[in-house]
Amino acid sequence: SMQTPWGHGVCRPQGPGSGLAPFHYQHDARKQISNSELEVSAKPHTRRVVMESNSIPPGGYESSNRGRGKGRGKGRGRQQEDRVVPHIRHSLRKTEGVSVCVIGGGPAGLACCRKLCDLGGFKVTLVQESRGLGGKMCTKFPNGHDDTSLSFDMGVQFLDLRPPLLNHLQEFETPIVAPWPKPGNFKRIVCDNKTSQRGNQQLNVDVYTMEGHQMMVGVPSMSAIGRALASKCKGLEVHVDRTAKVVGRSRRTGAWAVEWGRASPTAGQAHSRPELEDVVEEVEEREFDVVVLAFEANKILRGCGSGYKMTSPSATPYLANVASKVKTSQQWNLMVAFQRPTGATLHAAYVEGHPSITWIANNSSKPGRESSAVECWMVLSTEAWAKSQFWKKSAVEKALLPDFVKLLEALGGRPGDIAFLMAGRWGNNTAVLSSGVQGCGDFPERAFQAPTGGPRFAEGAYWDKGQMGACGDWATGFSVCDAYESGLRMAEMVAGNTSP
């Protein structure tokens, strides 16, 4: 039996004769990853039940996550004790070996999974809130993944690789990464805004070539990297497009109860992903010996209140305190596609001195994207511009597009008609590490500049003796490689504190 903050009840199914309405389930694509191949199988049928539970919340405290962020289902008429669990004899089932739930499928989470799967003796389950793996190594296909003519690497723009991630990406027969930009096409643009005698604003630019900067990108997209890394994790079980949280800990076994599912979308989410409106709310719950939180520190501390990704925080008090020391920033990105080539010769550029733009990149110039029928560009705003006011997406598009077009014209380009336009927001860019180290500049340049304020955190990840850990770039640095190494360190901590 278990005890939860929501009270006691008798476990009983819903349906005829139960006094409760039947619950309609939807399958989650559970991906069993083994021997570098993805095998998809449906999850067990789910049904809504009232659980009797003897678990205590993270950290063993009687006060749970109530009052700390928004919980799933809030405002939709659902009672907290009304839960959805797998249709099995005992919903909180155990597996052979040490069971580990890694929440977060970015570089840190994937590295942790890889290390634990290589060590053996661990049954690893990965839950990722977005549709794909890789975290901010993501690519947006507005017309669907089958239409690659319109694509944007909307998160990480390129990689400055080093071992061990470099070594792991070289294990594939088909290349997963390729060099970019081409030599001579990586620039630094210094802007000078002047007012003419007639009172008109003039944008003057000086362009410098960035020498010795040969970076890498994923092929045929950045999101391909996450899928490739996961395929090397033997026996890994993956759940994508599901938000997870820790709901309690068993007093009897010490294991963590983790649930994952999907709540209702906001109006904006439903607009960009219409299929979400047809998905019923569902939750699956299991029991794990160890939980690893491998995602943004801001969400570790506060959870997420965004529609179908809504969840309350899961961290123990110790890990929550660590996460509270991390500072984040936000930026807006603009995805723009022109119907014909702009004539701009550069592939990517840092932008200095511009009031709203810090980065531009011709996504169509990246390897594997050359067949694009249109010319796709990624534009990133400065952090100062992003926080200058509360922006709506439509306002961002209206403000950033003219600024970008004017910049291209100053560079000698001739942008034509717009084929596609969409704004997006990155709200959890790591700005200050848990150790107090502060980054230099805006993203993405911050990932390739030496941090200020002291040495990086030596451990690279955090472990709570209550069998919960946390990792991510925020624990050790600002780049993808930093996040990956944090995940490897996290796996070492798990292995050193458990007995397979």
Coordinates of C-alpha atoms in Angstrom, one line a residue:
S1 CA 0.0 0.0 0.0
M2 CA 1.0 3.6 -0.5
Q3 CA 0.2 6.9 1.0
T4 CA -0.1 10.0 -1.1
P5 CA -0.8 13.7 -0.4
W6 CA -4.2 13.2 -2.0
G7 CA -5.6 10.8 0.7
H8 CA -6.6 7.1 0.8
G9 CA -8.9 5.2 -1.4
V10 CA -9.6 1.7 -2.6
C11 CA -8.1 0.7 -6.0
R12 CA -11.0 0.0 -8.3
P13 CA -11.4 0.2 -12.1
Q14 CA -13.8 2.5 -13.8
G15 CA -16.6 1.2 -16.0
P16 CA -19.9 -0.6 -15.7
G17 CA -20.8 -1.3 -12.1
S18 CA -18.0 0.7 -10.7
G19 CA -19.9 4.0 -10.3
L20 CA -17.3 5.8 -12.3
A21 CA -17.3 6.7 -16.0
P22 CA -15.2 4.6 -18.4
F23 CA -11.9 6.2 -19.5
H24 CA -10.9 6.1 -23.2
Y25 CA -7.2 5.5 -23.7
Q26 CA -4.8 6.4 -26.4
H27 CA -1.6 4.5 -27.2
D28 CA 1.8 6.0 -26.5
A29 CA 4.5 5.0 -29.0
R30 CA 6.9 3.2 -26.7
K31 CA 10.2 2.7 -28.4
Q32 CA 12.3 -0.3 -27.4
I33 CA 15.8 0.6 -28.5
S34 CA 18.1 -2.4 -28.9
N35 CA 21.0 -3.3 -31.1
S36 CA 20.9 0.1 -32.8
E37 CA 17.3 -0.5 -34.1
L38 CA 14.1 1.1 -32.9
E39 CA 11.3 -1.3 -32.4
V40 CA 7.9 0.3 -31.7
S41 CA 5.3 -1.4 -29.5
A42 CA 2.1 -0.2 -28.0
K43 CA 1.9 0.4 -24.2
P44 CA -0.5 -1.6 -22.0
H45 CA -4.1 -0.4 -22.0
T46 CA -4.7 2.4 -19.5
R47 CA -7.6 3.1 -17.3
R48 CA -8.5 5.6 -14.7
V49 CA -8.4 4.3 -11.1
V50 CA -8.4 5.7 -7.6
M51 CA -5.1 4.6 -6.1
E52 CA -4.3 3.6 -2.6
S53 CA -0.8 4.6 -2.0
N54 CA 1.9 4.7 0.7
S55 CA 4.3 7.0 -1.0
I56 CA 5.8 10.2 0.3
P57 CA 6.7 13.2 -1.9
P58 CA 10.3 13.9 -3.1
G59 CA 12.7 14.3 -0.2
G60 CA 10.4 12.4 2.2
Y61 CA 8.5 15.5 3.3
E62 CA 4.8 15.4 4.2
S63 CA 4.2 18.6 2.2
S64 CA 4.2 17.6 -1.4
N65 CA 4.3 19.6 -4.6
R66 CA 0.9 21.1 -3.8
G67 CA 1.2 24.9 -4.1
R68 CA 4.5 24.7 -6.1
G69 CA 3.5 25.3 -9.6
K70 CA 0.6 24.1 -11.6
G71 CA -0.3 20.4 -11.5
R72 CA -1.6 18.4 -14.4
G73 CA -5.3 18.7 -14.8
K74 CA -5.8 21.8 -12.7
G75 CA -8.9 23.7 -13.7
R76 CA -10.3 20.8 -15.8
G77 CA -12.5 19.3 -13.2
R78 CA -10.2 16.4 -12.4
Q79 CA -9.7 15.4 -8.8
Q80 CA -6.1 14.9 -7.7
E81 CA -6.8 11.4 -6.6
D82 CA -8.3 10.5 -9.9
R83 CA -5.3 8.9 -11.7
V84 CA -4.6 7.0 -14.8
V85 CA -2.3 4.0 -14.5
P86 CA -1.3 1.0 -16.7
H87 CA -3.9 -1.8 -16.8
I88 CA -1.8 -4.3 -15.0
R89 CA -2.0 -6.3 -11.7
H90 CA 0.1 -3.8 -9.8
S91 CA 0.5 -0.4 -11.4
L92 CA 3.8 0.4 -9.8
R93 CA 5.7 -2.5 -11.3
K94 CA 9.4 -3.3 -10.7
T95 CA 11.9 -4.7 -13.2
E96 CA 15.0 -6.8 -12.8
G97 CA 18.2 -4.9 -12.0
V98 CA 18.4 -1.3 -10.9
S99 CA 15.5 0.6 -12.5
V100 CA 16.4 4.1 -13.6
C101 CA 14.0 6.8 -15.0
V102 CA 15.8 9.5 -16.9
I103 CA 13.5 12.5 -17.4
G104 CA 14.8 14.6 -20.3
G105 CA 16.0 13.5 -23.7
G106 CA 18.6 16.2 -24.4
P107 CA 22.4 15.7 -24.5
A108 CA 22.7 15.2 -20.7
G109 CA 19.8 12.7 -20.6
L110 CA 21.1 10.7 -23.6
A111 CA 24.6 10.6 -22.3
C112 CA 23.4 9.3 -18.9
C113 CA 21.3 6.6 -20.7
R114 CA 24.3 5.6 -22.9
K115 CA 26.6 5.2 -19.9
L116 CA 24.2 3.2 -17.8
C117 CA 23.2 0.9 -20.7
D118 CA 26.9 0.3 -21.5
L119 CA 27.7 -0.5 -17.8
G120 CA 24.9 -3.2 -17.7
G121 CA 22.7 -4.1 -14.7
F122 CA 20.4 -1.2 -15.2
K123 CA 17.0 -1.1 -16.7
V124 CA 16.7 2.5 -18.1
T125 CA 13.6 4.3 -19.1
L126 CA 13.8 7.7 -20.9
V127 CA 10.9 10.1 -20.9
Q128 CA 11.0 13.2 -23.1
E129 CA 8.4 16.0 -23.2
S130 CA 8.9 16.9 -26.9
R131 CA 8.2 14.8 -30.0
G132 CA 11.9 14.1 -30.7
L133 CA 15.1 13.5 -28.8
G134 CA 18.1 15.8 -28.6
G135 CA 16.7 18.7 -26.5
K136 CA 17.8 22.0 -28.1
M137 CA 19.4 20.0 -30.9
C138 CA 16.1 20.2 -32.7
T139 CA 14.8 20.9 -36.1
K140 CA 11.3 22.2 -37.1
F141 CA 9.6 20.9 -40.2
P142 CA 6.5 23.1 -40.6
N143 CA 5.0 20.9 -43.2
G144 CA 5.9 17.6 -41.4
H145 CA 9.0 15.5 -41.3
D146 CA 8.2 14.0 -44.7
D147 CA 8.6 17.5 -46.3
T148 CA 12.3 18.5 -45.9
S149 CA 12.0 21.4 -48.3
L150 CA 11.1 23.6 -45.4
S151 CA 13.2 23.1 -42.2
F152 CA 14.8 25.2 -39.5
D153 CA 17.4 24.2 -36.9
M154 CA 15.6 26.3 -34.3
G155 CA 17.7 25.6 -31.2
V156 CA 21.4 24.8 -31.2
Q157 CA 22.9 26.3 -34.4
F158 CA 26.1 24.3 -34.6
L159 CA 28.5 22.2 -32.4
D160 CA 32.0 22.8 -31.3
L161 CA 32.7 19.1 -30.7
R162 CA 35.3 17.4 -28.5
P163 CA 35.6 13.9 -27.0
P164 CA 33.7 12.0 -25.7
L165 CA 30.7 13.3 -27.6
L166 CA 32.9 13.6 -30.7
N167 CA 34.0 10.0 -30.4
H168 CA 30.4 8.8 -29.9
L169 CA 29.2 10.6 -33.0
Q170 CA 32.0 9.0 -35.1
E171 CA 30.7 5.5 -34.3
F172 CA 28.2 5.5 -37.2
E173 CA 28.8 4.2 -40.7
T174 CA 26.6 6.9 -42.1
P175 CA 27.9 10.4 -41.0
I176 CA 25.7 12.0 -38.4
V177 CA 27.5 15.3 -38.4
A178 CA 29.3 17.4 -41.1
P179 CA 31.4 20.6 -41.2
W180 CA 29.7 23.9 -41.5
P181 CA 29.9 26.8 -42.4
K182 CA 32.2 26.5 -45.5
P183 CA 35.5 28.3 -45.1
G184 CA 35.2 32.0 -45.5
N185 CA 31.4 32.0 -44.9
F186 CA 31.3 32.4 -41.1
K187 CA 31.2 36.2 -40.3
R188 CA 31.0 38.7 -37.6
I189 CA 28.9 41.7 -38.4
V190 CA 29.4 44.9 -36.4
C191 CA 26.5 47.3 -36.8
D192 CA 26.4 51.1 -36.5
N193 CA 23.0 52.7 -36.4
K194 CA 23.1 56.4 -37.5
T195 CA 20.6 59.1 -38.1
S196 CA 20.9 61.0 -41.4
Q197 CA 20.5 64.7 -41.8
R198 CA 16.9 64.1 -42.9
G199 CA 16.2 62.2 -39.7
N200 CA 16.2 58.7 -41.3
Q201 CA 17.8 55.8 -39.5
Q202 CA 20.7 54.3 -41.5
L203 CA 22.3 50.9 -40.7
N204 CA 26.0 50.7 -41.5
V205 CA 27.8 47.3 -41.2
D206 CA 31.3 46.2 -41.1
V207 CA 31.8 42.5 -41.9
Y208 CA 34.7 40.4 -40.7
T209 CA 35.5 36.8 -41.5
M210 CA 35.8 34.4 -38.5
E211 CA 39.0 32.5 -39.1
G212 CA 39.7 29.0 -37.7
H213 CA 36.0 28.4 -36.8
Q214 CA 35.1 25.0 -38.3
M215 CA 32.0 23.9 -36.5
M216 CA 29.7 20.9 -37.1
V217 CA 26.0 20.4 -37.7
G218 CA 23.8 17.3 -37.7
V219 CA 22.9 15.8 -41.0
P220 CA 20.4 15.8 -42.5
S221 CA 19.1 17.9 -39.5
M222 CA 20.2 18.7 -36.0
S223 CA 17.4 16.5 -34.6
A224 CA 19.1 13.5 -36.3
I225 CA 21.8 13.6 -33.6
G226 CA 19.4 12.7 -30.7
R227 CA 17.9 9.8 -32.6
A228 CA 21.4 8.5 -33.5
L229 CA 22.7 8.7 -29.9
A230 CA 19.6 6.9 -28.5
S231 CA 20.0 4.1 -31.0
K232 CA 23.3 3.2 -29.3
C233 CA 21.7 2.7 -25.9
K234 CA 21.0 -1.1 -25.8
G235 CA 17.8 -2.0 -24.1
L236 CA 16.7 1.6 -23.6
E237 CA 12.9 2.2 -23.3
V238 CA 11.8 5.6 -24.7
H239 CA 8.6 7.6 -24.3
V240 CA 8.4 10.8 -26.3
D241 CA 5.9 13.6 -26.3
R242 CA 5.1 12.8 -22.6
T243 CA 5.7 15.0 -19.6
A244 CA 7.0 13.2 -16.4
K245 CA 7.0 14.0 -12.8
V246 CA 7.8 12.3 -9.5
V247 CA 4.7 11.8 -7.4
G248 CA 6.1 10.2 -4.3
R249 CA 8.4 7.6 -2.7
S250 CA 7.5 4.3 -1.2
R251 CA 8.1 4.0 2.5
R252 CA 8.4 0.3 2.2
T253 CA 10.8 0.0 -0.8
G254 CA 12.3 3.4 -1.1
A255 CA 11.5 3.4 -4.8
W256 CA 10.2 6.5 -6.6
A257 CA 6.8 6.6 -8.2
V258 CA 7.0 8.4 -11.5
E259 CA 4.1 9.3 -13.8
W260 CA 4.1 10.6 -17.3
G261 CA 1.4 11.6 -19.7
R262 CA 0.0 14.6 -21.6
A263 CA -2.5 17.2 -20.4
S264 CA -4.7 19.5 -22.5
P265 CA -3.0 22.0 -24.9
T266 CA -3.3 25.8 -24.8
A267 CA -5.0 27.6 -27.7
G268 CA -1.6 28.4 -29.1
Q269 CA -0.3 24.9 -28.8
A270 CA -3.5 23.5 -30.5
H271 CA -3.1 26.0 -33.3
S272 CA 0.5 24.9 -34.1
R273 CA -0.3 21.2 -33.4
P274 CA -4.0 20.5 -34.2
E275 CA -3.6 16.8 -33.4
L276 CA -3.3 17.7 -29.7
E277 CA -7.0 18.6 -29.5
D278 CA -7.9 15.0 -30.3
V279 CA -5.7 13.5 -27.6
V280 CA -7.3 12.6 -24.3
E281 CA -5.4 13.3 -21.1
E282 CA -3.6 10.2 -20.0
V283 CA -1.1 9.2 -17.4
E284 CA 1.1 6.1 -16.9
E285 CA 2.8 5.4 -13.6
R286 CA 5.7 3.2 -12.6
E287 CA 8.2 2.6 -9.8
F288 CA 11.9 3.2 -10.1
D289 CA 14.9 2.8 -7.9
V290 CA 16.6 5.9 -9.2
V291 CA 15.3 9.1 -10.9
V292 CA 17.6 11.4 -12.9
L293 CA 16.3 14.9 -13.8
A294 CA 18.1 15.9 -17.0
F295 CA 16.5 19.1 -18.1
E296 CA 16.5 22.8 -17.5
A297 CA 17.2 24.0 -14.0
N298 CA 14.3 26.4 -14.2
K299 CA 11.8 23.6 -14.8
I300 CA 13.5 21.4 -12.1
L301 CA 12.7 24.2 -9.7
R302 CA 9.3 25.4 -10.8
G303 CA 7.8 22.7 -13.1
C304 CA 6.0 23.8 -16.2
G305 CA 2.6 25.5 -16.5
S306 CA 2.4 25.3 -20.3
G307 CA -0.7 23.5 -21.5
Y308 CA -0.1 19.9 -22.6
K309 CA 3.4 20.0 -21.0
M310 CA 2.0 21.1 -17.7
T311 CA 3.6 19.4 -14.6
S312 CA 4.6 20.2 -11.1
P313 CA 8.3 20.2 -9.9
S314 CA 9.8 16.9 -8.9
A315 CA 13.1 17.7 -7.2
T316 CA 14.1 16.9 -3.7
P317 CA 14.7 20.0 -1.5
Y318 CA 18.5 19.6 -2.0
L319 CA 18.2 19.5 -5.8
A320 CA 15.7 22.3 -5.8
N321 CA 18.1 24.4 -3.8
V322 CA 20.9 23.7 -6.4
A323 CA 18.6 24.6 -9.3
S324 CA 17.6 27.9 -7.6
K325 CA 21.2 29.1 -8.0
V326 CA 21.0 28.8 -11.8
K327 CA 20.0 31.9 -13.8
T328 CA 18.4 31.7 -17.2
S329 CA 17.5 34.1 -20.0
Q330 CA 15.2 34.1 -22.9
Q331 CA 15.5 34.9 -26.6
W332 CA 13.1 34.9 -29.5
N333 CA 13.9 33.2 -32.8
L334 CA 12.5 34.0 -36.2
M335 CA 12.1 31.3 -38.9
V336 CA 12.0 33.0 -42.3
A337 CA 11.8 31.4 -45.8
F338 CA 12.2 33.4 -49.0
Q339 CA 10.8 32.3 -52.3
R340 CA 14.0 32.9 -54.1
P341 CA 17.7 33.2 -53.1
T342 CA 18.6 36.4 -51.3
G343 CA 22.0 36.7 -52.8
A344 CA 23.6 37.0 -49.3
T345 CA 27.0 35.2 -49.5
L346 CA 27.5 34.5 -45.8
H347 CA 26.2 31.2 -44.2
A348 CA 26.2 32.4 -40.6
A349 CA 27.1 35.4 -38.5
Y350 CA 27.3 36.8 -35.0
V351 CA 25.8 40.2 -35.0
E352 CA 27.1 43.0 -32.7
G353 CA 25.7 46.4 -32.0
H354 CA 22.2 45.6 -33.5
P355 CA 19.3 46.6 -31.3
S356 CA 17.4 43.4 -31.8
I357 CA 19.4 40.7 -33.6
T358 CA 22.4 38.7 -32.3
W359 CA 22.6 35.8 -34.8
I360 CA 21.6 35.0 -38.4
A361 CA 22.1 31.8 -40.3
N362 CA 21.2 30.5 -43.8
N363 CA 19.8 27.1 -42.8
S364 CA 19.6 26.1 -46.4
S365 CA 23.4 26.3 -46.7
K366 CA 23.9 23.5 -44.1
P367 CA 24.8 20.0 -45.4
G368 CA 21.7 17.9 -46.2
R369 CA 19.5 21.0 -46.6
E370 CA 20.7 22.1 -50.1
S371 CA 17.7 20.6 -51.8
S372 CA 15.4 23.1 -50.1
A373 CA 13.0 24.7 -52.6
V374 CA 13.2 28.0 -50.7
E375 CA 15.9 29.8 -48.8
C376 CA 15.4 29.3 -45.0
W377 CA 17.0 31.6 -42.5
M378 CA 17.2 31.5 -38.7
V379 CA 17.3 34.8 -36.8
L380 CA 17.9 35.0 -33.0
S381 CA 17.1 38.1 -31.0
T382 CA 19.3 39.7 -28.3
E383 CA 18.4 38.9 -24.8
A384 CA 18.0 42.6 -24.0
W385 CA 15.4 43.0 -26.8
A386 CA 13.5 39.9 -25.7
K387 CA 13.1 41.2 -22.2
S388 CA 12.4 44.8 -23.2
Q389 CA 8.7 44.1 -23.1
F390 CA 6.2 41.2 -23.0
W391 CA 6.2 40.0 -26.6
K392 CA 3.5 38.0 -28.4
K393 CA 4.6 35.9 -31.4
S394 CA 2.7 38.1 -33.9
A395 CA 4.4 41.2 -32.5
V396 CA 7.9 39.5 -32.7
E397 CA 7.2 38.6 -36.3
K398 CA 6.1 42.1 -37.1
A399 CA 9.1 43.7 -35.4
L400 CA 12.0 41.3 -36.2
L401 CA 11.2 40.7 -39.9
P402 CA 11.8 44.3 -41.0
D403 CA 15.0 44.5 -39.0
F404 CA 16.3 41.3 -40.5
V405 CA 15.4 42.3 -44.1
K406 CA 17.1 45.7 -43.5
L407 CA 20.2 43.8 -42.3
L408 CA 20.3 41.5 -45.3
E409 CA 20.0 44.6 -47.6
A410 CA 22.9 46.2 -45.8
L411 CA 24.9 43.0 -46.5
G412 CA 24.2 43.3 -50.2
G413 CA 21.3 40.8 -50.3
R414 CA 18.0 41.3 -52.1
P415 CA 15.4 39.4 -50.2
G416 CA 12.2 38.8 -52.1
D417 CA 8.7 37.5 -51.2
I418 CA 8.2 35.6 -47.9
A419 CA 7.2 32.0 -48.3
F420 CA 7.1 31.2 -44.5
L421 CA 7.4 33.1 -41.3
M422 CA 7.1 32.0 -37.7
A423 CA 8.5 33.2 -34.3
G424 CA 9.4 31.0 -31.3
R425 CA 10.7 31.6 -27.8
W426 CA 13.5 30.0 -26.0
G427 CA 12.9 30.8 -22.3
N428 CA 15.4 28.7 -20.5
N429 CA 18.9 29.5 -21.8
T430 CA 21.5 29.0 -19.1
A431 CA 23.1 32.3 -18.3
V432 CA 24.7 31.6 -14.8
L433 CA 25.7 28.1 -13.7
S434 CA 24.9 26.5 -10.4
S435 CA 28.4 27.3 -9.4
G436 CA 27.9 31.0 -10.0
V437 CA 29.9 31.1 -13.2
Q438 CA 28.5 33.6 -15.6
G439 CA 28.4 33.2 -19.4
C440 CA 29.7 35.7 -22.0
G441 CA 27.4 37.2 -24.5
D442 CA 24.1 35.9 -25.9
F443 CA 23.3 32.4 -27.2
P444 CA 24.7 30.9 -29.3
E445 CA 28.0 32.7 -28.9
R446 CA 27.9 32.1 -25.2
A447 CA 28.5 28.4 -25.7
F448 CA 31.9 29.1 -27.3
Q449 CA 33.3 31.8 -25.1
A450 CA 35.3 31.3 -21.9
P451 CA 33.0 31.8 -18.9
T452 CA 33.7 34.5 -16.3
G453 CA 33.4 34.4 -12.5
G454 CA 35.6 31.5 -11.5
P455 CA 36.1 27.8 -12.3
R456 CA 33.4 25.5 -13.6
F457 CA 31.7 23.2 -11.1
A458 CA 34.1 20.2 -10.8
E459 CA 31.5 17.5 -10.2
G460 CA 29.4 18.2 -13.3
A461 CA 26.2 16.8 -11.8
Y462 CA 24.4 16.6 -8.5
W463 CA 23.4 13.5 -6.5
D464 CA 21.0 13.4 -3.6
K465 CA 21.4 10.5 -1.2
G466 CA 17.6 9.9 -1.6
Q467 CA 18.5 8.2 -5.0
M468 CA 17.7 11.2 -7.2
G469 CA 20.2 13.1 -9.3
A470 CA 20.2 16.1 -11.6
C471 CA 22.4 17.1 -14.6
G472 CA 22.5 19.4 -17.6
D473 CA 24.6 22.1 -19.1
W474 CA 23.7 24.3 -16.2
A475 CA 25.8 22.1 -13.9
T476 CA 29.0 22.4 -15.8
G477 CA 29.0 24.8 -18.8
F478 CA 27.0 26.3 -21.6
S479 CA 27.5 24.0 -24.6
V480 CA 26.1 20.7 -25.9
C481 CA 29.4 19.0 -25.0
D482 CA 29.2 20.4 -21.5
A483 CA 25.7 19.0 -21.1
Y484 CA 26.8 15.6 -22.5
E485 CA 29.7 15.3 -20.1
S486 CA 27.3 16.3 -17.2
G487 CA 25.1 13.3 -18.2
L488 CA 28.1 10.9 -18.2
R489 CA 29.1 12.1 -14.8
M490 CA 25.5 11.6 -13.6
A491 CA 25.6 8.0 -14.7
E492 CA 28.9 7.5 -12.8
M493 CA 27.2 8.8 -9.7
V494 CA 24.2 6.5 -10.2
A495 CA 26.5 3.5 -10.6
G496 CA 28.6 4.4 -7.6
N497 CA 25.6 4.7 -5.3
T498 CA 23.6 1.7 -6.4
S499 CA 24.3 -2.1 -6.7
P500 CA 23.1 -3.7 -9.9

